[in-house]
PDB file of C-alpha atoms in Angstrom:
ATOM      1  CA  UNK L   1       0.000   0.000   0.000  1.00 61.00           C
ATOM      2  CA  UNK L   2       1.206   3.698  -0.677  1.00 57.00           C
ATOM      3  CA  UNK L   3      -0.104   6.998   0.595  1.00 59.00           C
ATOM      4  CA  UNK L   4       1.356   9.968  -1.577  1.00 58.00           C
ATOM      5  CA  UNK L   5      -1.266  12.607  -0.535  1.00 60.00           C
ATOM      6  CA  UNK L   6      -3.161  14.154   2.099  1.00 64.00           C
ATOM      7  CA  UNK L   7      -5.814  12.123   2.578  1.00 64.00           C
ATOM      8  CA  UNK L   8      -7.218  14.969   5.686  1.00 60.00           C
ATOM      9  CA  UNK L   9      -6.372  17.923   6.570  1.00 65.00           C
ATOM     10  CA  UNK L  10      -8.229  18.638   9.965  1.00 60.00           C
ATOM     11  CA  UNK L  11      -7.010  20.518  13.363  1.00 60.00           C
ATOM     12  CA  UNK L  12      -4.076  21.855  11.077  1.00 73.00           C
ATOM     13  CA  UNK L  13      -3.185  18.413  10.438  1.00 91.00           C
ATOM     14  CA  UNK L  14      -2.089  16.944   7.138  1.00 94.00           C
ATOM     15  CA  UNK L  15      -2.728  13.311   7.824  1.00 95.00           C
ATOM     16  CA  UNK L  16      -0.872  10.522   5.182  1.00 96.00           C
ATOM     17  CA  UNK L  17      -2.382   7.701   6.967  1.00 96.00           C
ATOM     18  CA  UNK L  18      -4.708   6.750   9.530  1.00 95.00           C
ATOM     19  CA  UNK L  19      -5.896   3.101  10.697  1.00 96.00           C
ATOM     20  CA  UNK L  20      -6.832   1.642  13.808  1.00 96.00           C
ATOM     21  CA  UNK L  21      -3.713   0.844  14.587  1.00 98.00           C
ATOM     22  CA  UNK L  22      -1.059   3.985  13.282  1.00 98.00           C
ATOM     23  CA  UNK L  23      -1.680   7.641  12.117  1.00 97.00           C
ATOM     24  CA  UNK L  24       0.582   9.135  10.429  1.00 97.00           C
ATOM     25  CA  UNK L  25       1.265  13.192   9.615  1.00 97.00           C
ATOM     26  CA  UNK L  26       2.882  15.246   7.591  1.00 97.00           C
ATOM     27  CA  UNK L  27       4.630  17.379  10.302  1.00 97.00           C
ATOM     28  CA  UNK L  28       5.220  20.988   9.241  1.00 95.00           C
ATOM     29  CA  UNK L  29       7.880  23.276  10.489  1.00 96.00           C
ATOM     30  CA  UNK L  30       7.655  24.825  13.691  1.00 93.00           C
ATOM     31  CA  UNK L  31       6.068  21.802  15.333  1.00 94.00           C
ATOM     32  CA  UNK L  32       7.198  19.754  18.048  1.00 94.00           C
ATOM     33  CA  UNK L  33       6.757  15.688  18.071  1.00 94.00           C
ATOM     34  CA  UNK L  34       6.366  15.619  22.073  1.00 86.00           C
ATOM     35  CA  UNK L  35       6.430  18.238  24.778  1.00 77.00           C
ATOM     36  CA  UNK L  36       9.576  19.693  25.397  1.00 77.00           C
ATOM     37  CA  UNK L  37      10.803  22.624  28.282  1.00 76.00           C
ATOM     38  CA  UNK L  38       9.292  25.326  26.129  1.00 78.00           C
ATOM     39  CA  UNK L  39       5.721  24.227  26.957  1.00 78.00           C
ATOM     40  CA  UNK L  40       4.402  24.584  23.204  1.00 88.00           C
ATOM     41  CA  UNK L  41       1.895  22.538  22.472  1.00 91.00           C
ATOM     42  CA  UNK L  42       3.012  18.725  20.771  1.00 94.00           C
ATOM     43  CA  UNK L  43       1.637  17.682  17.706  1.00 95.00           C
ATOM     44  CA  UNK L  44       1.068  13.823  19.925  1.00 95.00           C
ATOM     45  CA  UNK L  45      -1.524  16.275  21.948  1.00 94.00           C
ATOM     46  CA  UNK L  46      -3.052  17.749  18.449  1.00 94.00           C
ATOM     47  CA  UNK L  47      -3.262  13.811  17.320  1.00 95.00           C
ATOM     48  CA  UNK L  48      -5.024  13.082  20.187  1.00 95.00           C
ATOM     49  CA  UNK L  49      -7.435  15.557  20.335  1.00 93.00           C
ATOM     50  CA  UNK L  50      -8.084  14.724  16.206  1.00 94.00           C
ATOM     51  CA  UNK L  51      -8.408  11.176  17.486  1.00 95.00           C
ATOM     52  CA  UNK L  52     -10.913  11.768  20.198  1.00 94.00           C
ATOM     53  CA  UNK L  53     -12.816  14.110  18.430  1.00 92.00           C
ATOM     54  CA  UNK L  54     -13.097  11.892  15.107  1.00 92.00           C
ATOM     55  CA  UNK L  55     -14.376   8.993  17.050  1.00 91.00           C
ATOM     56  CA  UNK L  56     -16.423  10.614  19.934  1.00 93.00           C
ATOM     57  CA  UNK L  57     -13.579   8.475  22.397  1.00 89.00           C
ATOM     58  CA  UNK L  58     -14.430   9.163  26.366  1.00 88.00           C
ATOM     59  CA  UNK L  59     -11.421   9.971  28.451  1.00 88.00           C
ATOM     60  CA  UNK L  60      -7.864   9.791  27.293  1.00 91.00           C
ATOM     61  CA  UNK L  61      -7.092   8.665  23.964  1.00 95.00           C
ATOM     62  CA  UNK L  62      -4.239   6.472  23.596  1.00 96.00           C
ATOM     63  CA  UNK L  63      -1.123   7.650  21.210  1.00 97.00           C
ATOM     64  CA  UNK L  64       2.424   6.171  21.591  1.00 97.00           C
ATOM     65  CA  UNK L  65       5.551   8.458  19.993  1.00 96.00           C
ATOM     66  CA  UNK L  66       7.839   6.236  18.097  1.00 96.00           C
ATOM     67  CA  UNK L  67      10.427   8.807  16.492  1.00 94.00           C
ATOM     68  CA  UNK L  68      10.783  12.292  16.010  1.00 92.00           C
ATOM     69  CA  UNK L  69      12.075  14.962  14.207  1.00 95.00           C
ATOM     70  CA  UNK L  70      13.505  18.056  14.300  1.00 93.00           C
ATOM     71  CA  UNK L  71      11.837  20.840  15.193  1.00 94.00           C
ATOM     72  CA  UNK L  72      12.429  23.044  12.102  1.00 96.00           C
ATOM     73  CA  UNK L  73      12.114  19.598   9.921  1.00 97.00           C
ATOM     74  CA  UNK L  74       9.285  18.975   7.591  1.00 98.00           C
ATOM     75  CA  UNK L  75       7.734  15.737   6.939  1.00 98.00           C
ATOM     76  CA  UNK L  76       6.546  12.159   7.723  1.00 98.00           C
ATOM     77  CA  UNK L  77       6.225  11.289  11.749  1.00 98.00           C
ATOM     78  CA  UNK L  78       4.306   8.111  12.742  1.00 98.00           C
ATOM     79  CA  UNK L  79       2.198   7.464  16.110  1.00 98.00           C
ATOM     80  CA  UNK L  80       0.887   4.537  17.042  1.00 98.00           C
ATOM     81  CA  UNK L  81      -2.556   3.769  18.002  1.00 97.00           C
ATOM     82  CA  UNK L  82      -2.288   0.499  20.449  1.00 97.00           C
ATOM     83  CA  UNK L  83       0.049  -0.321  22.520  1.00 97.00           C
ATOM     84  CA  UNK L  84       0.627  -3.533  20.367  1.00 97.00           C
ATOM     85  CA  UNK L  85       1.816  -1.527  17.115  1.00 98.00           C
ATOM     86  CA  UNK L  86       3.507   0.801  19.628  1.00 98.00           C
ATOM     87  CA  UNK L  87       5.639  -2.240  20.469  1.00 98.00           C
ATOM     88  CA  UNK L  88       6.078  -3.429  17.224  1.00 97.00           C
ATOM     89  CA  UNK L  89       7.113   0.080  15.345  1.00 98.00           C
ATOM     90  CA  UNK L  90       9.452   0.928  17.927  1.00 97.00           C
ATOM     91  CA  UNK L  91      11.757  -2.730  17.304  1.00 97.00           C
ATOM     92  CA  UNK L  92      11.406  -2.087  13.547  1.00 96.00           C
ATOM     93  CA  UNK L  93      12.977   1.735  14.337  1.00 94.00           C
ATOM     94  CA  UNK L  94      15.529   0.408  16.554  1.00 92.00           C
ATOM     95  CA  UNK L  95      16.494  -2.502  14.239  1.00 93.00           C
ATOM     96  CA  UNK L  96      16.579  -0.382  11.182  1.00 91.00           C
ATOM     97  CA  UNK L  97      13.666  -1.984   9.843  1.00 95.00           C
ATOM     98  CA  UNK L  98      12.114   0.760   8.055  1.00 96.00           C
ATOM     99  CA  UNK L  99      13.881   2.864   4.996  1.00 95.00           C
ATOM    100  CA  UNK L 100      13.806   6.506   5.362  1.00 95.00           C
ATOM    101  CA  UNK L 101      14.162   8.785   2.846  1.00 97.00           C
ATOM    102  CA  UNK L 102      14.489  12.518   3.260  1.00 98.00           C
ATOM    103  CA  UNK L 103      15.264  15.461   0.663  1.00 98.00           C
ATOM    104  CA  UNK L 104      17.271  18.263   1.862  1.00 98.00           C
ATOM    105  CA  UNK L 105      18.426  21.434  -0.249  1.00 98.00           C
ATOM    106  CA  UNK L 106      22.042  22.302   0.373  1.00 98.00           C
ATOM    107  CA  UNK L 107      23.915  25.579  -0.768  1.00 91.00           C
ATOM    108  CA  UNK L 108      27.056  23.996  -1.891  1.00 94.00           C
ATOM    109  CA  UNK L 109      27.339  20.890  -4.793  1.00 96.00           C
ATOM    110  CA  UNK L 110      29.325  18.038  -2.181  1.00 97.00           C
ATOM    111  CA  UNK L 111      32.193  16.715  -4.498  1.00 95.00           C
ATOM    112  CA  UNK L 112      30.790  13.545  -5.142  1.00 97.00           C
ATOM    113  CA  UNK L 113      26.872  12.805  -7.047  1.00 97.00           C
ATOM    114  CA  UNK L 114      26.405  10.609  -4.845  1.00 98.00           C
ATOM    115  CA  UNK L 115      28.249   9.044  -2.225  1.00 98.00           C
ATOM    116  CA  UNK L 116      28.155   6.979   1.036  1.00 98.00           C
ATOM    117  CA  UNK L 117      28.988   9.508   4.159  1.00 98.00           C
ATOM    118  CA  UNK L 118      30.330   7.992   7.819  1.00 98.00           C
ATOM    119  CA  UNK L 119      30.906  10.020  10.286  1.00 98.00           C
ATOM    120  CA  UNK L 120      31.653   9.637  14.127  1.00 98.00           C
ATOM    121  CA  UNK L 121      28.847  12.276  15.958  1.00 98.00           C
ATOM    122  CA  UNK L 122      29.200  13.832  19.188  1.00 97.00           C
ATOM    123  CA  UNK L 123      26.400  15.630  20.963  1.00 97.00           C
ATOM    124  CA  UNK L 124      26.374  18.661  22.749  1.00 96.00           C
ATOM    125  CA  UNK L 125      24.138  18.689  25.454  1.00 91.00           C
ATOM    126  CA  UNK L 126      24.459  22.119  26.006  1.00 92.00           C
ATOM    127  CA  UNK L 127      24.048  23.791  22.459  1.00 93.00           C
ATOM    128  CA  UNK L 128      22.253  20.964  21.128  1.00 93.00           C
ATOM    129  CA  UNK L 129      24.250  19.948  18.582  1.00 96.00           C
ATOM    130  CA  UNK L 130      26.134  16.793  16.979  1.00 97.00           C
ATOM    131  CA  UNK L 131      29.360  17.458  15.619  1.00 97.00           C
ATOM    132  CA  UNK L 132      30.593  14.802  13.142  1.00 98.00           C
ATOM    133  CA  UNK L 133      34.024  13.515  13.186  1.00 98.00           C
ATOM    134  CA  UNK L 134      36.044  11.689   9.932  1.00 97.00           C
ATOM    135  CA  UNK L 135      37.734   9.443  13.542  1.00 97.00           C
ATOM    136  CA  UNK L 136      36.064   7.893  16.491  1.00 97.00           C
ATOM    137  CA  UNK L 137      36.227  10.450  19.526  1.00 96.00           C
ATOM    138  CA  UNK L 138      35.215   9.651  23.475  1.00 96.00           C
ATOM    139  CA  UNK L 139      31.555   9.307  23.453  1.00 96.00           C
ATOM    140  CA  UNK L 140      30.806   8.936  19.672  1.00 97.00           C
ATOM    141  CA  UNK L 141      28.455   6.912  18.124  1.00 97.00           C
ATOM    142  CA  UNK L 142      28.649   6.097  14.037  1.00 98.00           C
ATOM    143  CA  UNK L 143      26.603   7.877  11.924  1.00 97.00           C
ATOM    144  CA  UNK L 144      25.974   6.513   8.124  1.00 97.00           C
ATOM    145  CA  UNK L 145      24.000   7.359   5.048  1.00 98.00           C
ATOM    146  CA  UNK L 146      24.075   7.905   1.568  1.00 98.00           C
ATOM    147  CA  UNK L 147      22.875  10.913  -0.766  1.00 98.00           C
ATOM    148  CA  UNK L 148      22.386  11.519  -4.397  1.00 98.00           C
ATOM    149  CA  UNK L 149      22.243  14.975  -5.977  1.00 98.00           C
ATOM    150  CA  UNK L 150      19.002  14.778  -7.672  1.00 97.00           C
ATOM    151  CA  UNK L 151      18.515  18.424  -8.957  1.00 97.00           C
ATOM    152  CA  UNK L 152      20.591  21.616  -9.161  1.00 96.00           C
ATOM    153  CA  UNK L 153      18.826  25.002  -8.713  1.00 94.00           C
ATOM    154  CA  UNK L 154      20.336  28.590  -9.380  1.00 91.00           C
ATOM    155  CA  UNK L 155      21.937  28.596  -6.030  1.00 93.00           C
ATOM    156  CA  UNK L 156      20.778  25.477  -4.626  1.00 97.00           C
ATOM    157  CA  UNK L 157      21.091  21.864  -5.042  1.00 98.00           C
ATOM    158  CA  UNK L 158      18.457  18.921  -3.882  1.00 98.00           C
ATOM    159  CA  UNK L 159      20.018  15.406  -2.241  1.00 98.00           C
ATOM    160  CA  UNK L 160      17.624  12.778  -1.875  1.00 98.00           C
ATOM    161  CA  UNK L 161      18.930  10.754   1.455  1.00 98.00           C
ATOM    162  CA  UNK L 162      18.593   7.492   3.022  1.00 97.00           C
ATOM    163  CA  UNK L 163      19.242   7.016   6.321  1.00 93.00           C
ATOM    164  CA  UNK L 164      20.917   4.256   7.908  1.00 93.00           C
ATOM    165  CA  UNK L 165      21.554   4.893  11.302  1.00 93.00           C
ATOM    166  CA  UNK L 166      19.160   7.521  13.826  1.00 91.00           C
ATOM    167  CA  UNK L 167      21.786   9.664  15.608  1.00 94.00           C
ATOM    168  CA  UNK L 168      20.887  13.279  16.803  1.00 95.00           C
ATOM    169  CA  UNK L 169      21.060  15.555  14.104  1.00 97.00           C
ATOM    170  CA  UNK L 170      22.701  13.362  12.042  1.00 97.00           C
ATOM    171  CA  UNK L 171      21.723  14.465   8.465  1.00 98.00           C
ATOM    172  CA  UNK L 172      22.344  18.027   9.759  1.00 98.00           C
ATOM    173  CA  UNK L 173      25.727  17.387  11.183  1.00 98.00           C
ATOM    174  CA  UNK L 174      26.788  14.975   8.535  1.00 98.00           C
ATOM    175  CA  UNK L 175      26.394  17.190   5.750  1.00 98.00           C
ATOM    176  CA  UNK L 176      27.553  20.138   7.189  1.00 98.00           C
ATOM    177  CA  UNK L 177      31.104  18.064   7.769  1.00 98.00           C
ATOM    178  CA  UNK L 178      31.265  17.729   4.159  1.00 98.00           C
ATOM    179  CA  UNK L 179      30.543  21.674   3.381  1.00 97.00           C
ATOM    180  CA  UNK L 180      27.218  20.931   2.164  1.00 98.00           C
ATOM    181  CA  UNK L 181      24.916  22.848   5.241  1.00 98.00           C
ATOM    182  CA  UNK L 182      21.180  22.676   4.732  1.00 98.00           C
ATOM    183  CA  UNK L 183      19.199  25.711   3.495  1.00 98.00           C
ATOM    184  CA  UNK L 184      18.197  28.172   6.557  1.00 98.00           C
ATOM    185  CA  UNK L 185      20.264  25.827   9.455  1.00 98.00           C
ATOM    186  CA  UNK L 186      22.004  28.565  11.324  1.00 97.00           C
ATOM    187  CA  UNK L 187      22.888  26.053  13.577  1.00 96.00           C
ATOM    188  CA  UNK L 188      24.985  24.040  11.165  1.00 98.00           C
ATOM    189  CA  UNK L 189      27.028  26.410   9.290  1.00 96.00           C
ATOM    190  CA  UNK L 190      23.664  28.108   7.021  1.00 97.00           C
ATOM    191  CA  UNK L 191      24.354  31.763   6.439  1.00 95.00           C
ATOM    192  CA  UNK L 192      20.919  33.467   6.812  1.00 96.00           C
ATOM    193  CA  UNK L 193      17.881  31.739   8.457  1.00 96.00           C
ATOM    194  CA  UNK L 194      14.522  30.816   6.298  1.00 96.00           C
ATOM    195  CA  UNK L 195      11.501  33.344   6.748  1.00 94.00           C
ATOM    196  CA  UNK L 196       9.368  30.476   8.622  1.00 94.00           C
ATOM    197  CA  UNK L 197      12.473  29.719  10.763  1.00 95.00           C
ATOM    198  CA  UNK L 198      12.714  26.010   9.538  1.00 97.00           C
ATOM    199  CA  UNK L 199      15.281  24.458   7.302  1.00 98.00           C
ATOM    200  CA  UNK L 200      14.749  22.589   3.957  1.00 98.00           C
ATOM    201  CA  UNK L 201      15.195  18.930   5.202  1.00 98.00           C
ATOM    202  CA  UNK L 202      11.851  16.809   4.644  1.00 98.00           C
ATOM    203  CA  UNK L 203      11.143  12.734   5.481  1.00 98.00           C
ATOM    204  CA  UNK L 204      10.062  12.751   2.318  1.00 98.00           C
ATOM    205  CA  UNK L 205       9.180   8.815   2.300  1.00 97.00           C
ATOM    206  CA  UNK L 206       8.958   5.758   4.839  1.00 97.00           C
ATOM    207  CA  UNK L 207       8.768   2.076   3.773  1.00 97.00           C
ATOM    208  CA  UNK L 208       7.768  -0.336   6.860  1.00 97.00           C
ATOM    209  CA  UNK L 209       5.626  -3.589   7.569  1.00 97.00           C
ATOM    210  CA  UNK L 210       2.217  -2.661   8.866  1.00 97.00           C
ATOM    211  CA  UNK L 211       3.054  -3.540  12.773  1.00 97.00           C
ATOM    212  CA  UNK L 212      -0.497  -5.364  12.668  1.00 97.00           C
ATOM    213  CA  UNK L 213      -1.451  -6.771   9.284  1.00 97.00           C
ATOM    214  CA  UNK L 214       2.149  -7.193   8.008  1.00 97.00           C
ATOM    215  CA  UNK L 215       0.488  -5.307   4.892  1.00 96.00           C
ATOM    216  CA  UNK L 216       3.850  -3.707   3.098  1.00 97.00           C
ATOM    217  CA  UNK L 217       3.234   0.594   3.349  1.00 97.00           C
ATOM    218  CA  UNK L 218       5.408   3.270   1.237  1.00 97.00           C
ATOM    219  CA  UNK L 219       4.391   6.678   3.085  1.00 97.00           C
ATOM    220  CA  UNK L 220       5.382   9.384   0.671  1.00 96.00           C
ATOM    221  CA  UNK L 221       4.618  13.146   2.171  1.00 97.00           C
ATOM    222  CA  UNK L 222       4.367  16.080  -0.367  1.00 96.00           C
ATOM    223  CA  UNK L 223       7.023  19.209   0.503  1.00 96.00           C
ATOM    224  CA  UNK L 224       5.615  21.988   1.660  1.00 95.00           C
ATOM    225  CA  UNK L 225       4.049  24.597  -0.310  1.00 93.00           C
ATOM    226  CA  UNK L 226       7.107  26.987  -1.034  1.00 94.00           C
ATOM    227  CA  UNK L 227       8.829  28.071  -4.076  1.00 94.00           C
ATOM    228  CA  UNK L 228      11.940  25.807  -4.118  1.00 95.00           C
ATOM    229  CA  UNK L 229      10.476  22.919  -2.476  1.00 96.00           C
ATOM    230  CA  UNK L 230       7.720  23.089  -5.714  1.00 95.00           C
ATOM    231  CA  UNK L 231      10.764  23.477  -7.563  1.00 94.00           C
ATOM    232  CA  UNK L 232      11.629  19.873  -6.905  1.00 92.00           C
TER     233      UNK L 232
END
């Protein structure tokens, strides 16, 4: 089965998928996956309140977080429904059962098309931030993925990405080591910041096993509605 559009758009919430086991939404910049210090409301609370308001459900509705993503990040974030595919989803994450693919616009051409990337991250606790490493350092955990350059722009240029490891900011970090930082991400080596204050990196695509039916699913989540994302 494949979702490639919105199939709802209710409680500002572009919704891919939706059965009575997952949901899953096309997260849009600005939002956070789960509660954080800053007290801003969590999309998992806007999920729930869809949820319970869809189905007329008394008392608290039931929604388990399996992964997140950045919050100036567009794109594809799954919740689970039950506690079973809650379960389930979060062994597939953990043992890199799913493929994840995410497009990110980049100022600078990296030297290579296309081209494996390894890196050694380090987090920051206290800025927030991964910095990747060619070595291993103290603390370091591999990072890996590939890219392809898939379109050049006037000033940009478009890498479609799969992920093979989760590590904090690892597609941020990783391809700011190789002089490639994402459109708008100040934080990685970006000169200016977008208007929206988000970054052009999207989970543009998920393939998993339904945790439930074992049904194969290809999630594919349209880029926002901006003039070099439609450029893609």
């Amino acid at each position: 089965m494949s979702a490639t559009k919105i199939i709802s758009n209710k409680n500002n919430l572009q919704i891919l998928h939706e059965d009575n086991h997952i949901i899953v939404i096309n997260k849009r910049v600005g939002d956070i996956v789960q509660g954080d210090k800053t007290g801003d409301k969590p999309l998992s609370d806007i999920v729930k309140e869809y949820i319970k308001e869809k189905y007329n459900k008394p008392g608290d509705v039931f929604l388990g977080v399996i992964h997140r993503l950045d919050r100036p990040t567009t794109g594809i974030v799954v919740f689970a429904r039950t506690s079973k595919a809650l379960t389930r989803m979060n062994e597939m994450f953990s043992n890199r059962e799913t493929q994840k693919t995410y497009w990110a616009v980049v100022k600078n051409k990296p030297v290579e098309k296309t081209a494996k990337l390894v890196h050694f991250l380090k987090r920051n606790e206290k800025n927030n931030t991964s910095k990747a490493h060619l070595k291993e350092v103290p603390d370091s955990k591999v990072a890996s993925l590939d890219y392809t350059v898939f379109k050049e722009l006037q000033n940009y240029v478009a890498l479609e990405i799969n992920l093979h490891t989760g590590r904090h900011h690892q597609i941020r970090a990783q391809l700011s080591a190789i002089g490639s930082p994402i459109k708008g991400d100040l934080k990685y080596g970006f000169d200016r910041s977008n208007p929206d204050g988000g970054i052009h990196l999207h989970a543009r695509k998920l393939v998993f096993v339904h945790p439930v039916s074992k049904e194969n699913i290809t999630i594919i989540a349209p880029t926002p509605d901006e003039t070099i994302w439609n450029a893609l």
